[in-house]
Short mmCIF file of C-alpha atoms and ligand atoms in Angstrom, two decimals:
data_model
loop_
_atom_site.label_atom_id
_atom_site.label_comp_id
_atom_site.label_asym_id
_atom_site.label_seq_id
_atom_site.Cartn_x
_atom_site.Cartn_y
_atom_site.Cartn_z
CA MET A 1108 0.22 -0.08 0.02
CA GLN A 1109 1.14 3.62 -0.60
CA GLU A 1110 2.50 5.56 2.32
CA PHE A 1111 0.38 7.90 4.01
CA GLU A 1112 0.08 9.93 7.20
CA TYR A 1113 -2.34 8.31 9.61
CA VAL A 1114 -4.17 10.71 12.24
CA ALA A 1115 -6.70 9.77 14.77
CA PRO A 1116 -8.23 13.11 16.01
CA THR A 1117 -10.31 13.04 19.02
CA SER A 1118 -12.48 16.31 17.93
CA LEU A 1119 -14.73 17.24 15.01
CA GLU A 1120 -13.18 20.52 14.85
CA ASP A 1121 -9.44 18.79 14.81
CA ALA A 1122 -10.60 16.45 12.12
CA VAL A 1123 -12.16 18.85 9.74
CA LYS A 1124 -9.15 20.94 10.18
CA LEU A 1125 -6.78 17.92 9.40
CA MET A 1126 -9.00 17.27 6.40
CA ALA A 1127 -9.35 20.77 5.02
CA GLU A 1128 -5.11 21.14 5.41
CA LYS A 1129 -5.03 18.38 2.86
CA GLY A 1130 -7.88 19.00 0.65
CA PRO A 1131 -8.36 16.44 -1.81
CA LYS A 1132 -4.96 14.57 -0.51
CA ALA A 1133 -7.02 13.64 2.65
CA LYS A 1134 -9.51 10.88 3.10
CA ALA A 1135 -11.85 9.72 5.95
CA LEU A 1136 -11.35 6.41 7.40
CA ALA A 1137 -14.39 4.63 9.35
CA GLY A 1138 -14.39 1.05 9.15
CA GLY A 1139 -12.33 0.99 6.38
CA THR A 1140 -13.90 -2.08 4.22
CA ASP A 1141 -13.83 0.30 1.42
CA ILE A 1142 -11.22 2.72 1.49
CA LEU A 1143 -8.52 0.17 2.69
CA ILE A 1144 -9.07 -1.80 -0.43
CA GLN A 1145 -9.12 1.11 -2.49
CA LEU A 1146 -5.91 2.54 -1.40
CA ARG A 1147 -4.33 -0.93 -1.57
CA GLY A 1148 -5.45 -1.14 -5.14
CA GLY A 1149 -4.05 2.11 -6.13
CA ARG A 1150 -7.38 4.12 -6.84
CA TYR A 1151 -6.24 7.11 -4.48
CA GLN A 1152 -2.88 8.81 -3.88
CA ILE A 1153 -3.66 10.35 -0.58
CA ASP A 1154 -1.33 11.94 1.87
CA ARG A 1155 -3.46 11.66 4.85
CA LEU A 1156 -5.68 9.34 6.36
CA VAL A 1157 -8.26 10.89 8.86
CA ASP A 1158 -9.43 8.03 11.36
CA VAL A 1159 -12.92 9.29 12.27
CA LYS A 1160 -13.39 6.93 15.02
CA ASN A 1161 -12.48 8.83 17.90
CA ILE A 1162 -14.85 11.63 17.38
CA PRO A 1163 -17.73 11.84 20.17
CA GLU A 1164 -20.10 13.36 17.50
CA LEU A 1165 -19.42 10.46 15.00
CA ASN A 1166 -20.02 7.88 17.79
CA GLN A 1167 -23.80 9.15 18.58
CA PHE A 1168 -26.12 6.48 18.12
CA SER A 1169 -29.66 7.16 19.85
CA CYS A 1170 -32.85 5.61 18.73
CA SER A 1171 -36.38 6.81 20.02
CA GLN A 1172 -39.90 7.01 19.15
CA SER A 1173 -39.98 10.89 19.98
CA ASP A 1174 -36.73 11.86 18.43
CA GLY A 1175 -36.13 9.46 15.62
CA LEU A 1176 -32.70 7.54 14.71
CA THR A 1177 -29.45 9.20 14.93
CA ILE A 1178 -26.52 7.09 13.42
CA GLY A 1179 -23.32 8.61 13.90
CA ALA A 1180 -20.91 8.26 10.91
CA SER A 1181 -18.62 5.73 12.83
CA VAL A 1182 -21.25 3.35 14.33
CA GLN A 1183 -20.58 -0.14 12.78
CA ASN A 1184 -23.34 -1.97 11.58
CA TYR A 1185 -23.84 -4.69 14.18
CA LYS A 1186 -24.99 -2.19 16.63
CA ILE A 1187 -27.68 -0.95 14.13
CA TYR A 1188 -28.90 -4.45 13.93
CA GLU A 1189 -28.49 -5.57 17.50
CA SER A 1190 -30.31 -2.74 18.84
CA SER A 1191 -33.79 -3.80 20.05
CA GLU A 1192 -35.09 0.04 19.74
CA VAL A 1193 -33.90 -0.05 16.14
CA GLN A 1194 -35.18 -3.51 15.55
CA ARG A 1195 -38.87 -2.18 16.84
CA LEU A 1196 -38.97 1.09 15.02
CA TYR A 1197 -36.62 0.89 11.82
CA PRO A 1198 -36.90 -2.65 10.68
CA ALA A 1199 -35.75 -1.56 7.37
CA MET A 1200 -32.10 -0.55 8.68
CA VAL A 1201 -31.92 -3.86 10.27
CA ASP A 1202 -33.05 -5.60 6.65
CA CYS A 1203 -30.09 -3.72 5.20
CA ALA A 1204 -27.18 -3.36 7.98
CA SER A 1205 -27.26 -7.22 8.64
CA LEU A 1206 -26.47 -7.86 5.02
CA VAL A 1207 -23.73 -5.80 4.28
CA GLY A 1208 -20.89 -8.27 3.83
CA GLY A 1209 -20.29 -11.14 6.70
CA ILE A 1210 -20.26 -11.04 10.26
CA GLN A 1211 -16.67 -9.67 10.21
CA VAL A 1212 -17.60 -6.76 7.78
CA GLN A 1213 -20.40 -5.72 9.66
CA GLY A 1214 -17.96 -5.63 12.88
CA ARG A 1215 -16.32 -2.91 10.98
CA ALA A 1216 -18.54 -1.46 8.66
CA THR A 1217 -20.52 1.93 8.85
CA VAL A 1218 -23.38 3.39 7.50
CA GLY A 1219 -21.81 6.59 6.99
CA GLY A 1220 -19.10 4.81 4.95
CA ASN A 1221 -21.55 3.15 2.84
CA LEU A 1222 -23.27 6.68 2.07
CA CYS A 1223 -19.86 8.65 1.53
CA ASN A 1224 -18.37 5.45 -0.60
CA ALA A 1225 -21.40 6.00 -2.83
CA ALA A 1226 -21.65 2.92 -4.40
CA PRO A 1227 -24.67 2.43 -6.85
CA SER A 1228 -24.88 -0.80 -5.16
CA GLY A 1229 -24.45 0.34 -1.38
CA ASP A 1230 -27.02 -1.34 0.40
CA THR A 1231 -28.17 1.00 3.13
CA ILE A 1232 -28.49 3.78 0.78
CA PRO A 1233 -31.96 2.89 -0.56
CA THR A 1234 -33.47 2.44 3.02
CA LEU A 1235 -31.89 5.77 4.21
CA ILE A 1236 -33.61 7.48 1.36
CA ALA A 1237 -36.90 5.72 1.98
CA GLU A 1238 -36.86 7.04 5.80
CA SER A 1239 -36.35 10.40 4.53
CA ALA A 1240 -33.05 10.49 6.45
CA GLN A 1241 -30.70 13.73 6.48
CA ALA A 1242 -27.18 13.66 6.13
CA LEU A 1243 -25.38 15.97 8.71
CA ILE A 1244 -22.23 17.64 7.45
CA ALA A 1245 -19.25 19.38 9.37
CA GLY A 1246 -16.82 21.28 7.37
CA PRO A 1247 -14.45 24.30 7.51
CA ASN A 1248 -17.38 26.65 7.25
CA GLY A 1249 -19.89 24.99 9.70
CA GLN A 1250 -22.23 22.38 9.37
CA ARG A 1251 -25.13 21.93 6.88
CA THR A 1252 -27.64 19.28 6.40
CA VAL A 1253 -28.30 17.37 2.97
CA PRO A 1254 -31.66 14.92 2.33
CA VAL A 1255 -29.82 11.60 1.42
CA GLU A 1256 -30.96 11.46 -1.81
CA GLU A 1257 -29.24 14.44 -2.90
CA PHE A 1258 -25.86 13.02 -0.96
CA CYS A 1259 -24.41 10.80 -3.74
CA THR A 1260 -23.71 12.48 -7.24
CA GLY A 1261 -22.24 9.67 -9.24
CA PRO A 1262 -20.43 6.22 -8.76
CA GLY A 1263 -18.07 6.71 -5.89
CA ARG A 1264 -19.00 10.81 -5.70
CA ASN A 1265 -20.81 12.52 -3.20
CA GLN A 1266 -21.66 16.07 -2.01
CA LEU A 1267 -19.10 16.69 0.37
CA ALA A 1268 -16.43 19.50 -0.50
CA ASP A 1269 -12.68 19.28 0.61
CA GLY A 1270 -12.57 19.50 4.46
CA GLU A 1271 -15.99 18.24 4.84
CA LEU A 1272 -16.90 15.00 6.83
CA LEU A 1273 -20.29 13.56 7.58
CA VAL A 1274 -20.98 13.53 11.22
CA SER A 1275 -24.55 11.32 10.94
CA VAL A 1276 -27.34 10.24 9.35
CA ASN A 1277 -30.47 11.29 11.03
CA LEU A 1278 -33.93 9.28 10.43
CA PRO A 1279 -37.39 11.33 11.23
CA PRO A 1280 -39.30 9.72 13.94
CA VAL A 1281 -41.72 7.11 12.89
CA LYS A 1282 -45.45 7.97 13.12
CA PRO A 1283 -48.31 5.49 13.73
CA ASN A 1284 -49.27 3.71 10.56
CA TYR A 1285 -46.05 3.74 9.02
CA GLY A 1286 -43.87 1.04 7.77
CA ALA A 1287 -40.58 0.53 5.87
CA ALA A 1288 -38.53 -2.23 4.23
CA PHE A 1289 -35.61 -3.11 1.90
CA LEU A 1290 -34.54 -6.19 0.25
CA ARG A 1291 -31.68 -7.30 -2.35
CA PHE A 1292 -31.12 -9.80 -4.93
CA ILE A 1293 -28.00 -11.79 -5.28
CA PRO A 1294 -27.26 -15.03 -6.68
CA ARG A 1295 -25.93 -16.41 -3.30
CA ASN A 1296 -27.44 -16.08 0.14
CA GLU A 1297 -25.01 -13.87 1.63
CA MET A 1298 -21.87 -12.02 0.59
CA ASP A 1299 -22.36 -10.47 -2.77
CA ILE A 1300 -22.81 -7.23 -4.31
CA ALA A 1301 -26.49 -6.48 -5.24
CA VAL A 1302 -27.53 -7.23 -8.89
CA ALA A 1303 -30.50 -4.84 -7.66
CA ASN A 1304 -31.77 -3.52 -4.15
CA CYS A 1305 -34.76 -1.68 -2.97
CA GLY A 1306 -36.29 0.26 -0.19
CA ALA A 1307 -39.52 1.73 0.36
CA SER A 1308 -41.51 3.24 3.20
CA VAL A 1309 -45.38 3.97 3.10
CA GLN A 1310 -47.31 5.89 5.53
CA LEU A 1311 -51.07 4.80 5.55
CA ASP A 1312 -54.20 6.61 6.94
CA GLU A 1313 -55.86 6.13 10.28
CA SER A 1314 -58.05 3.23 8.51
CA ARG A 1315 -54.95 1.63 7.23
CA GLN A 1316 -56.75 1.24 4.12
CA LYS A 1317 -55.30 4.21 1.84
CA ILE A 1318 -51.47 5.32 1.39
CA VAL A 1319 -50.79 9.11 2.35
CA SER A 1320 -47.21 8.95 1.22
CA ALA A 1321 -44.63 6.54 0.01
CA LYS A 1322 -40.81 6.82 -0.81
CA ILE A 1323 -39.00 4.14 -3.10
CA ALA A 1324 -35.47 3.78 -4.01
CA ILE A 1325 -33.47 1.38 -5.76
CA GLY A 1326 -30.02 0.85 -6.22
CA SER A 1327 -27.30 -1.00 -8.70
CA VAL A 1328 -29.73 0.10 -11.59
CA GLY A 1329 -27.94 3.50 -12.44
CA PRO A 1330 -25.06 5.54 -11.37
CA THR A 1331 -26.29 6.12 -8.04
CA VAL A 1332 -28.88 4.57 -5.79
CA ILE A 1333 -32.15 6.26 -7.65
CA TYR A 1334 -35.00 7.92 -5.83
CA CYS A 1335 -37.91 7.08 -7.83
CA ILE A 1336 -40.19 10.26 -7.47
CA GLU A 1337 -42.90 8.94 -10.08
CA ALA A 1338 -43.02 5.81 -8.37
CA SER A 1339 -43.30 7.21 -4.98
CA ASN A 1340 -46.06 9.82 -5.85
CA SER A 1341 -47.93 7.12 -7.60
CA LEU A 1342 -48.77 5.96 -4.33
CA ALA A 1343 -50.08 9.11 -2.60
CA GLY A 1344 -53.66 8.70 -1.95
CA ALA A 1345 -53.71 5.08 -3.49
CA ASP A 1346 -55.40 2.39 -2.01
CA ALA A 1347 -53.12 0.04 -0.16
CA ASN A 1348 -53.64 -2.98 -2.46
CA GLU A 1349 -52.05 -5.05 -5.07
CA ALA A 1350 -53.18 -2.57 -8.13
CA SER A 1351 -51.34 0.08 -6.50
CA ILE A 1352 -48.39 -1.87 -5.69
CA GLU A 1353 -48.28 -3.06 -9.30
CA ALA A 1354 -48.44 0.22 -11.00
CA ALA A 1355 -45.79 1.51 -8.69
CA ALA A 1356 -43.45 -1.20 -9.53
CA ALA A 1357 -43.90 -0.59 -13.20
CA ALA A 1358 -43.11 3.05 -12.65
CA ALA A 1359 -39.97 2.08 -10.54
CA GLN A 1360 -39.04 0.03 -13.34
CA LYS A 1361 -38.95 3.06 -15.89
CA ALA A 1362 -37.02 4.88 -13.41
CA ALA A 1363 -34.24 2.37 -13.65
CA SER A 1364 -31.16 3.01 -16.11
CA PRO A 1365 -29.01 -0.15 -15.71
CA ILE A 1366 -26.00 -1.38 -17.43
CA ASN A 1367 -24.64 -4.90 -18.48
CA ASP A 1368 -22.21 -6.34 -16.34
CA MET A 1369 -20.91 -9.61 -14.94
CA ARG A 1370 -23.59 -9.59 -12.36
CA GLY A 1371 -26.58 -9.12 -14.78
CA THR A 1372 -28.14 -7.99 -17.90
CA VAL A 1373 -30.44 -4.80 -18.31
CA GLU A 1374 -33.23 -7.02 -18.87
CA GLN A 1375 -32.80 -8.95 -15.77
CA ARG A 1376 -32.10 -6.26 -13.42
CA ILE A 1377 -35.20 -4.16 -14.79
CA HIS A 1378 -37.23 -7.33 -14.10
CA LEU A 1379 -35.77 -7.69 -10.60
CA VAL A 1380 -36.62 -3.75 -9.67
CA GLY A 1381 -40.30 -4.99 -10.49
CA VAL A 1382 -40.11 -8.01 -8.41
CA LEU A 1383 -38.28 -6.33 -5.66
CA THR A 1384 -40.45 -3.04 -5.58
CA LYS A 1385 -43.33 -5.03 -5.43
CA ARG A 1386 -41.98 -7.40 -2.37
CA VAL A 1387 -40.79 -4.43 -0.44
CA LEU A 1388 -43.95 -2.55 -0.80
CA ARG A 1389 -45.88 -5.65 0.72
CA ILE A 1390 -43.74 -5.80 3.43
CA ALA A 1391 -43.57 -2.34 4.21
CA ILE A 1392 -47.49 -1.98 4.22
CA SER A 1393 -47.88 -5.18 6.29
CA ARG A 1394 -45.28 -3.41 8.75
CA ALA A 1395 -47.24 -0.16 8.68
CA LYS A 1396 -50.62 -2.03 9.51
CA GLY A 1397 -48.45 -3.61 12.57
CA GLU A 1398 -48.79 -6.94 11.21
CA MET B 1204 11.19 4.65 4.59
CA ALA B 1205 7.97 5.94 6.57
CA ASP B 1206 8.30 7.00 9.96
CA LYS B 1207 7.49 4.15 12.55
CA ILE B 1208 4.44 4.43 14.84
CA HIS B 1209 4.51 2.82 18.50
CA VAL B 1210 1.17 1.16 18.95
CA GLN B 1211 0.30 -0.58 22.26
CA SER B 1212 -2.12 -3.49 22.33
CA ASN B 1213 -3.14 -6.33 24.11
CA ILE B 1214 -2.48 -9.74 21.98
CA ASN B 1215 -3.71 -13.22 23.07
CA GLY B 1216 -3.49 -11.72 26.65
CA TYR B 1217 -0.18 -10.10 26.59
CA ASP B 1218 0.65 -6.28 26.31
CA VAL B 1219 2.44 -5.99 23.50
CA ASP B 1220 4.26 -2.82 22.05
CA PHE B 1221 5.21 -2.56 18.40
CA LEU B 1222 6.40 -0.33 15.57
CA CYS B 1223 4.70 -0.31 12.45
CA GLU B 1224 4.16 1.80 9.06
CA SER B 1225 0.47 3.47 9.09
CA ARG B 1226 0.01 1.61 5.57
CA GLN B 1227 0.72 -1.63 7.32
CA SER B 1228 -2.38 -3.82 7.74
CA LEU B 1229 -2.88 -5.59 11.05
CA LEU B 1230 -2.45 -8.80 9.17
CA GLU B 1231 0.93 -7.71 8.00
CA VAL B 1232 1.85 -6.79 11.56
CA LEU B 1233 0.49 -9.91 13.09
CA ARG B 1234 2.51 -11.72 10.58
CA ASP B 1235 5.77 -9.93 9.80
CA VAL B 1236 6.06 -7.58 12.81
CA LEU B 1237 5.32 -9.73 15.60
CA ASN B 1238 5.96 -13.31 13.88
CA LEU B 1239 2.27 -14.71 14.70
CA THR B 1240 1.98 -16.27 11.14
CA GLY B 1241 -1.23 -18.41 12.20
CA SER B 1242 -3.73 -15.64 10.62
CA LYS B 1243 -3.29 -16.41 6.97
CA GLU B 1244 -3.51 -14.24 3.97
CA GLY B 1245 -6.14 -15.62 1.42
CA CYS B 1246 -7.50 -12.48 -0.48
CA ASN B 1247 -6.17 -9.53 0.95
CA ASP B 1248 -9.58 -7.69 0.44
CA GLY B 1249 -12.03 -8.67 3.29
CA ASN B 1250 -13.92 -11.70 1.08
CA CYS B 1251 -12.03 -14.95 2.15
CA GLY B 1252 -11.90 -14.64 6.38
CA ALA B 1253 -8.65 -16.55 6.12
CA CYS B 1254 -7.18 -13.29 8.24
CA THR B 1255 -9.96 -13.34 10.84
CA VAL B 1256 -9.13 -12.25 14.31
CA THR B 1257 -11.34 -11.04 17.48
CA MET B 1258 -10.72 -7.44 18.21
CA ASP B 1259 -12.40 -6.41 21.60
CA GLY B 1260 -14.48 -9.49 21.07
CA ARG B 1261 -15.78 -9.21 17.90
CA ILE B 1262 -14.45 -10.84 14.55
CA VAL B 1263 -12.88 -8.74 12.06
CA GLU B 1264 -10.72 -9.32 8.88
CA SER B 1265 -7.33 -8.22 9.97
CA CYS B 1266 -6.34 -7.50 6.27
CA CYS B 1267 -9.01 -4.82 6.51
CA ILE B 1268 -7.70 -2.72 9.44
CA LEU B 1269 -4.46 -1.05 9.96
CA GLY B 1270 -1.79 -1.90 12.29
CA VAL B 1271 -1.97 1.62 13.87
CA GLU B 1272 -5.86 0.83 14.55
CA ALA B 1273 -4.85 -1.89 17.05
CA GLU B 1274 -3.96 0.98 19.58
CA GLY B 1275 -5.84 0.22 22.72
CA LYS B 1276 -7.77 -2.76 21.62
CA GLU B 1277 -7.73 -6.40 22.90
CA ILE B 1278 -6.79 -8.98 20.10
CA ILE B 1279 -7.06 -12.82 20.21
CA THR B 1280 -5.29 -14.52 16.96
CA ILE B 1281 -5.71 -18.39 16.38
CA GLU B 1282 -2.29 -18.55 18.30
CA GLY B 1283 -4.64 -17.31 21.43
CA VAL B 1284 -7.24 -19.98 20.61
CA ALA B 1285 -5.50 -23.56 22.68
CA SER B 1286 -4.84 -23.52 26.28
CA ALA B 1287 -1.43 -24.31 27.65
CA ASP B 1288 -2.56 -27.98 27.84
CA SER B 1289 -5.26 -28.41 25.49
CA LEU B 1290 -6.94 -27.68 22.27
CA HIS B 1291 -9.76 -25.74 22.27
CA PRO B 1292 -13.03 -27.74 21.93
CA VAL B 1293 -13.46 -26.30 18.28
CA GLN B 1294 -9.77 -27.45 17.71
CA GLN B 1295 -10.36 -30.70 18.81
CA ALA B 1296 -13.64 -30.79 16.78
CA PHE B 1297 -11.73 -29.80 13.45
CA LEU B 1298 -9.27 -32.45 13.90
CA GLU B 1299 -12.01 -35.13 14.78
CA GLU B 1300 -14.10 -34.02 12.20
CA ALA B 1301 -11.22 -33.84 9.44
CA ALA B 1302 -12.62 -30.33 8.82
CA LEU B 1303 -9.61 -29.28 6.71
CA GLN B 1304 -7.81 -30.07 3.77
CA CYS B 1305 -4.85 -27.46 2.91
CA GLY B 1306 -5.63 -25.64 5.95
CA ILE B 1307 -5.33 -22.45 4.74
CA CYS B 1308 -8.76 -21.34 5.95
CA THR B 1309 -8.56 -23.03 8.96
CA PRO B 1310 -7.60 -20.25 11.70
CA GLY B 1311 -10.14 -18.05 10.30
CA PHE B 1312 -12.58 -20.60 10.46
CA ILE B 1313 -11.78 -21.73 13.98
CA VAL B 1314 -11.48 -17.86 15.42
CA SER B 1315 -14.85 -17.44 13.95
CA ALA B 1316 -16.48 -20.38 15.13
CA LYS B 1317 -15.38 -20.24 18.48
CA ASN B 1318 -16.59 -16.55 18.78
CA LEU B 1319 -20.08 -17.96 17.55
CA LEU B 1320 -20.19 -20.54 20.11
CA GLU B 1321 -19.50 -18.27 22.81
CA ARG B 1322 -22.18 -16.00 21.92
CA GLU B 1323 -24.93 -18.85 21.05
CA PRO B 1324 -23.43 -22.16 22.19
CA ASP B 1325 -26.69 -23.42 20.99
CA ALA B 1326 -26.28 -22.26 17.34
CA ASP B 1327 -27.56 -24.62 14.83
CA GLU B 1328 -26.59 -25.73 11.34
CA GLU B 1329 -28.56 -22.74 9.72
CA ARG B 1330 -26.80 -19.80 12.06
CA ILE B 1331 -23.46 -21.85 11.65
CA ARG B 1332 -23.44 -21.48 8.00
CA PHE B 1333 -25.12 -17.88 8.18
CA TRP B 1334 -22.11 -16.58 10.79
CA LEU B 1335 -19.32 -18.38 8.23
CA ALA B 1336 -20.46 -16.94 5.43
CA GLY B 1337 -17.44 -14.66 5.39
CA ASN B 1338 -15.02 -17.84 5.62
CA LEU B 1339 -14.15 -19.40 2.33
CA CYS B 1340 -12.92 -22.51 1.92
CA ARG B 1341 -11.63 -24.02 -1.57
CA CYS B 1342 -11.39 -27.69 -0.17
CA THR B 1343 -13.49 -29.10 2.03
CA GLY B 1344 -17.12 -28.14 0.37
CA TYR B 1345 -17.99 -26.82 4.33
CA ASP B 1346 -20.08 -30.10 5.29
CA LYS B 1347 -17.03 -31.20 7.59
CA ILE B 1348 -16.42 -27.82 9.13
CA VAL B 1349 -20.01 -27.34 9.95
CA ARG B 1350 -20.45 -30.72 11.35
CA ALA B 1351 -17.13 -29.95 13.61
CA VAL B 1352 -18.84 -26.62 14.78
CA LEU B 1353 -21.88 -28.55 15.86
CA LYS B 1354 -19.98 -30.98 17.69
CA ALA B 1355 -17.72 -28.38 19.49
CA GLY B 1356 -21.09 -26.60 20.34
CA GLU B 1357 -22.19 -29.90 22.05
CA VAL B 1358 -18.66 -30.37 23.88
CA MET B 1359 -19.17 -26.90 25.19
CA ARG B 1360 -22.77 -26.75 26.11
CA LYS B 1361 -21.57 -29.77 28.54
CA GLY B 1362 -18.74 -27.52 29.86
C1 LIG C 1619 -15.91 -8.65 1.77
C2 LIG C 1619 -17.01 -7.02 1.65
C3 LIG C 1619 -18.02 -7.60 1.37
C4 LIG C 1619 -19.06 -6.12 1.35
N1 LIG C 1619 -20.14 -6.52 1.05
C5 LIG C 1619 -20.94 -5.41 0.95
C6 LIG C 1619 -22.41 -5.51 0.79
O1 LIG C 1619 -22.89 -6.59 0.79
N2 LIG C 1619 -23.18 -4.39 0.72
C7 LIG C 1619 -22.54 -3.17 0.63
O2 LIG C 1619 -23.29 -1.96 0.43
N3 LIG C 1619 -21.49 -2.95 0.86
C8 LIG C 1619 -20.71 -4.22 1.19
N4 LIG C 1619 -19.22 -4.05 1.24
C9 LIG C 1619 -18.35 -2.57 1.13
C10 LIG C 1619 -18.52 -1.87 2.60
O3 LIG C 1619 -18.34 -2.75 3.48
C11 LIG C 1619 -19.37 -1.20 2.94
O4 LIG C 1619 -19.76 0.10 1.61
C12 LIG C 1619 -19.46 -0.05 4.10
O5 LIG C 1619 -20.45 0.33 4.85
C13 LIG C 1619 -18.21 0.94 4.32
O6 LIG C 1619 -18.36 1.42 5.39
P1 LIG C 1619 -16.79 1.57 6.21
O7 LIG C 1619 -17.04 2.21 7.52
O8 LIG C 1619 -16.03 0.28 6.21
O9 LIG C 1619 -16.17 2.62 5.22
P2 LIG C 1619 -14.75 2.98 4.79
O10 LIG C 1619 -13.87 2.30 3.88
O11 LIG C 1619 -14.12 3.45 6.09
O12 LIG C 1619 -14.97 4.48 4.15
C14 LIG C 1619 -15.53 4.49 3.09
C15 LIG C 1619 -15.55 6.13 2.12
O13 LIG C 1619 -16.48 6.92 2.81
C16 LIG C 1619 -15.26 7.78 3.36
N5 LIG C 1619 -15.96 8.41 4.75
C17 LIG C 1619 -15.84 7.04 5.90
N6 LIG C 1619 -16.49 8.03 6.70
C18 LIG C 1619 -16.52 9.11 6.23
C19 LIG C 1619 -16.71 10.75 7.16
N7 LIG C 1619 -17.51 10.28 8.47
N8 LIG C 1619 -17.05 11.66 6.43
C20 LIG C 1619 -16.49 11.84 5.20
N9 LIG C 1619 -16.46 10.55 4.45
C21 LIG C 1619 -16.22 9.37 5.02
C22 LIG C 1619 -13.85 7.48 3.14
O14 LIG C 1619 -13.02 8.13 3.03
C23 LIG C 1619 -14.21 6.30 1.86
O15 LIG C 1619 -13.78 7.14 0.64
C24 LIG C 1619 -18.39 -5.08 1.50
C25 LIG C 1619 -17.12 -4.78 1.84
C26 LIG C 1619 -16.21 -6.11 1.78
C27 LIG C 1619 -14.76 -6.03 1.97
S1 LIG C 1620 -7.14 -12.36 3.79
FE1 LIG C 1620 -8.47 -11.00 5.01
S2 LIG C 1620 -10.24 -11.56 3.96
FE2 LIG C 1620 -8.98 -12.66 2.97
S1 LIG C 1621 -8.98 -26.40 3.76
FE1 LIG C 1621 -8.16 -25.67 1.99
S2 LIG C 1621 -9.28 -23.81 1.67
FE2 LIG C 1621 -10.47 -24.79 3.53
#
C-alpha cells in the first residue's frame, strides 16, 4: 500500500482542520472496508488518512419514538441491527445493515462509510432515502444538512467538499401506521454485491386502507441509488392494495437505467426492480399495519 | 522508509508494544512484525476470512484494518485459542471431524466459530452457516466444517 500519514483526532474541529489542510489529498477512515481496499488497489493517491472513529459526534447512536434515529458516521452496522429499539422502530435499517458483507465486515463497516463511498449498489442507501434520512455534514464553514437522496452525485462521488466530513445520518421519528422495508437480490445467500436492491416506506392513513405517502429507492440500476419520485408519488392517495403496488413497481422500472455487467443484464435488472419493489412494498404495508 | 508509529495493544492476553508503518495492515503486523503467522492471507481484500481475528470480542478481518488501529485494543488470534495444555473444543472437533484439507482457511474458521459458540452455544446448522459466510474454503465443501462446529457446540454446552 502507498505511504500516508495516519491521524486519529478526538474532536470534530481537529478532524475538519486535518481534512481541510490536505484538501483532496486527505480521506476519512471509518470501518476501512472500502477505503483500505481502494488504497491498496491504487484508486487514490493520498497524503493523509483521518481516522474518524474517536470523534464523539460521529459515535452518537440513539433511537427513540420521539426523537427518531441518529446514526453517527462511525457507528458500526452490528450496533444497528443488534439494537432492540432499532429492531422495533426501524426494521428496514436492520434489513440492510445486517446484510452488508459477512459478520466480520459488519463488525467494522458503517452506514456513514457506505453512504460516503456512494456505490450504486450501497445497500444501506435505499433505506436511508426511503426513511427520509438527512445527512449532517461538518466542514471548515460550519455544519449543513442534506437530504440523503441528494448526497451521492455519481458512482463513488458525493456532495462533500474538501475538508467536509459526514457527522451522522438522522432518520425522523416514525409515526403510527408507517412501515418500511429493504430487499436485495444476489445470486447467493450472503456476501455479494447487489444485482438490484430496493428500499421503500409507506405512510398509511388511520383506516390503514389508503396510502398517504410513500418513498421508493432502487440501487445497482443506475450511476447512483435512484429515488423513484414518480413511483413514490403514484402511491400518494392510492389504496393500499395489489393494483397500486403493481403500478408503483412499473413506474420504478421506468426509473431504472441499468447496465449489463458480469452480475446481471439490463433486462434481468429491470425485471428485478419490478419484483423487488412489489415485495418491499408488501412488507412495508404489512409493517405499517402492525402485522 | 516512512516513520514508524508506536502502538500498544493486548494480543492473546499479553500487553504488546510494536512499531509499524501507518500503511501496514494488522495482518501484516501480526505476521511480519510479531511473527504470529497463524492468521493467513487469502485474498487481502476482506472476502475470504482467512485473516479473521477478534478485536475487543468481535470477529474482524485483519487485512481490512491498519496495524495502528490496534492501539488500545484486545486482539485474539488463532495462537490465542488453545490453552497451555489442551486444544480448544473447536480445534479438537476440527481434527476429529477432518474439517480441513490444505488448512489455509482453518485459523479463520476456528476464530469465527469459537466466537459464535461463545455467544450462542446453541447455534444450529443454519445459524452456523450464516455466521461463517464470511469464511471461504476451497477444499472441504463446508459440510465437515459445519459438522465440526456443531460437535464443538455440544462439547461446550456440556462445559
Ligand atoms: C467482503 C466485503 C463485503 C462487502 N459487502 C457489501 C455489501 O453486501 N453491501 C454493501 O453495500 N457494501 C458492501 N461492502 C462494502 C463496504 O463494506 C460498505 O460500503 C461499508 O458500509 C463501508 O463502510 P466503512 O465504514 O468500512 O467505510 P470506509 O471504508 O471507512 O470509508 C468508505 C468511504 O467513505 C469515506 N468516509 C467514511 N467515513 C466518512 C466520514 N465520516 N466523512 C466523510 N467521508 C467518510 C471514506 O473516505 C471512503 O471514501 C463490502 C466490503 C467487503 C470488504
Ligand atoms: S485475507 Fe483478509 S479476508 Fe481474505
Ligand atoms: S481446507 Fe483448504 S481452503 Fe479450506
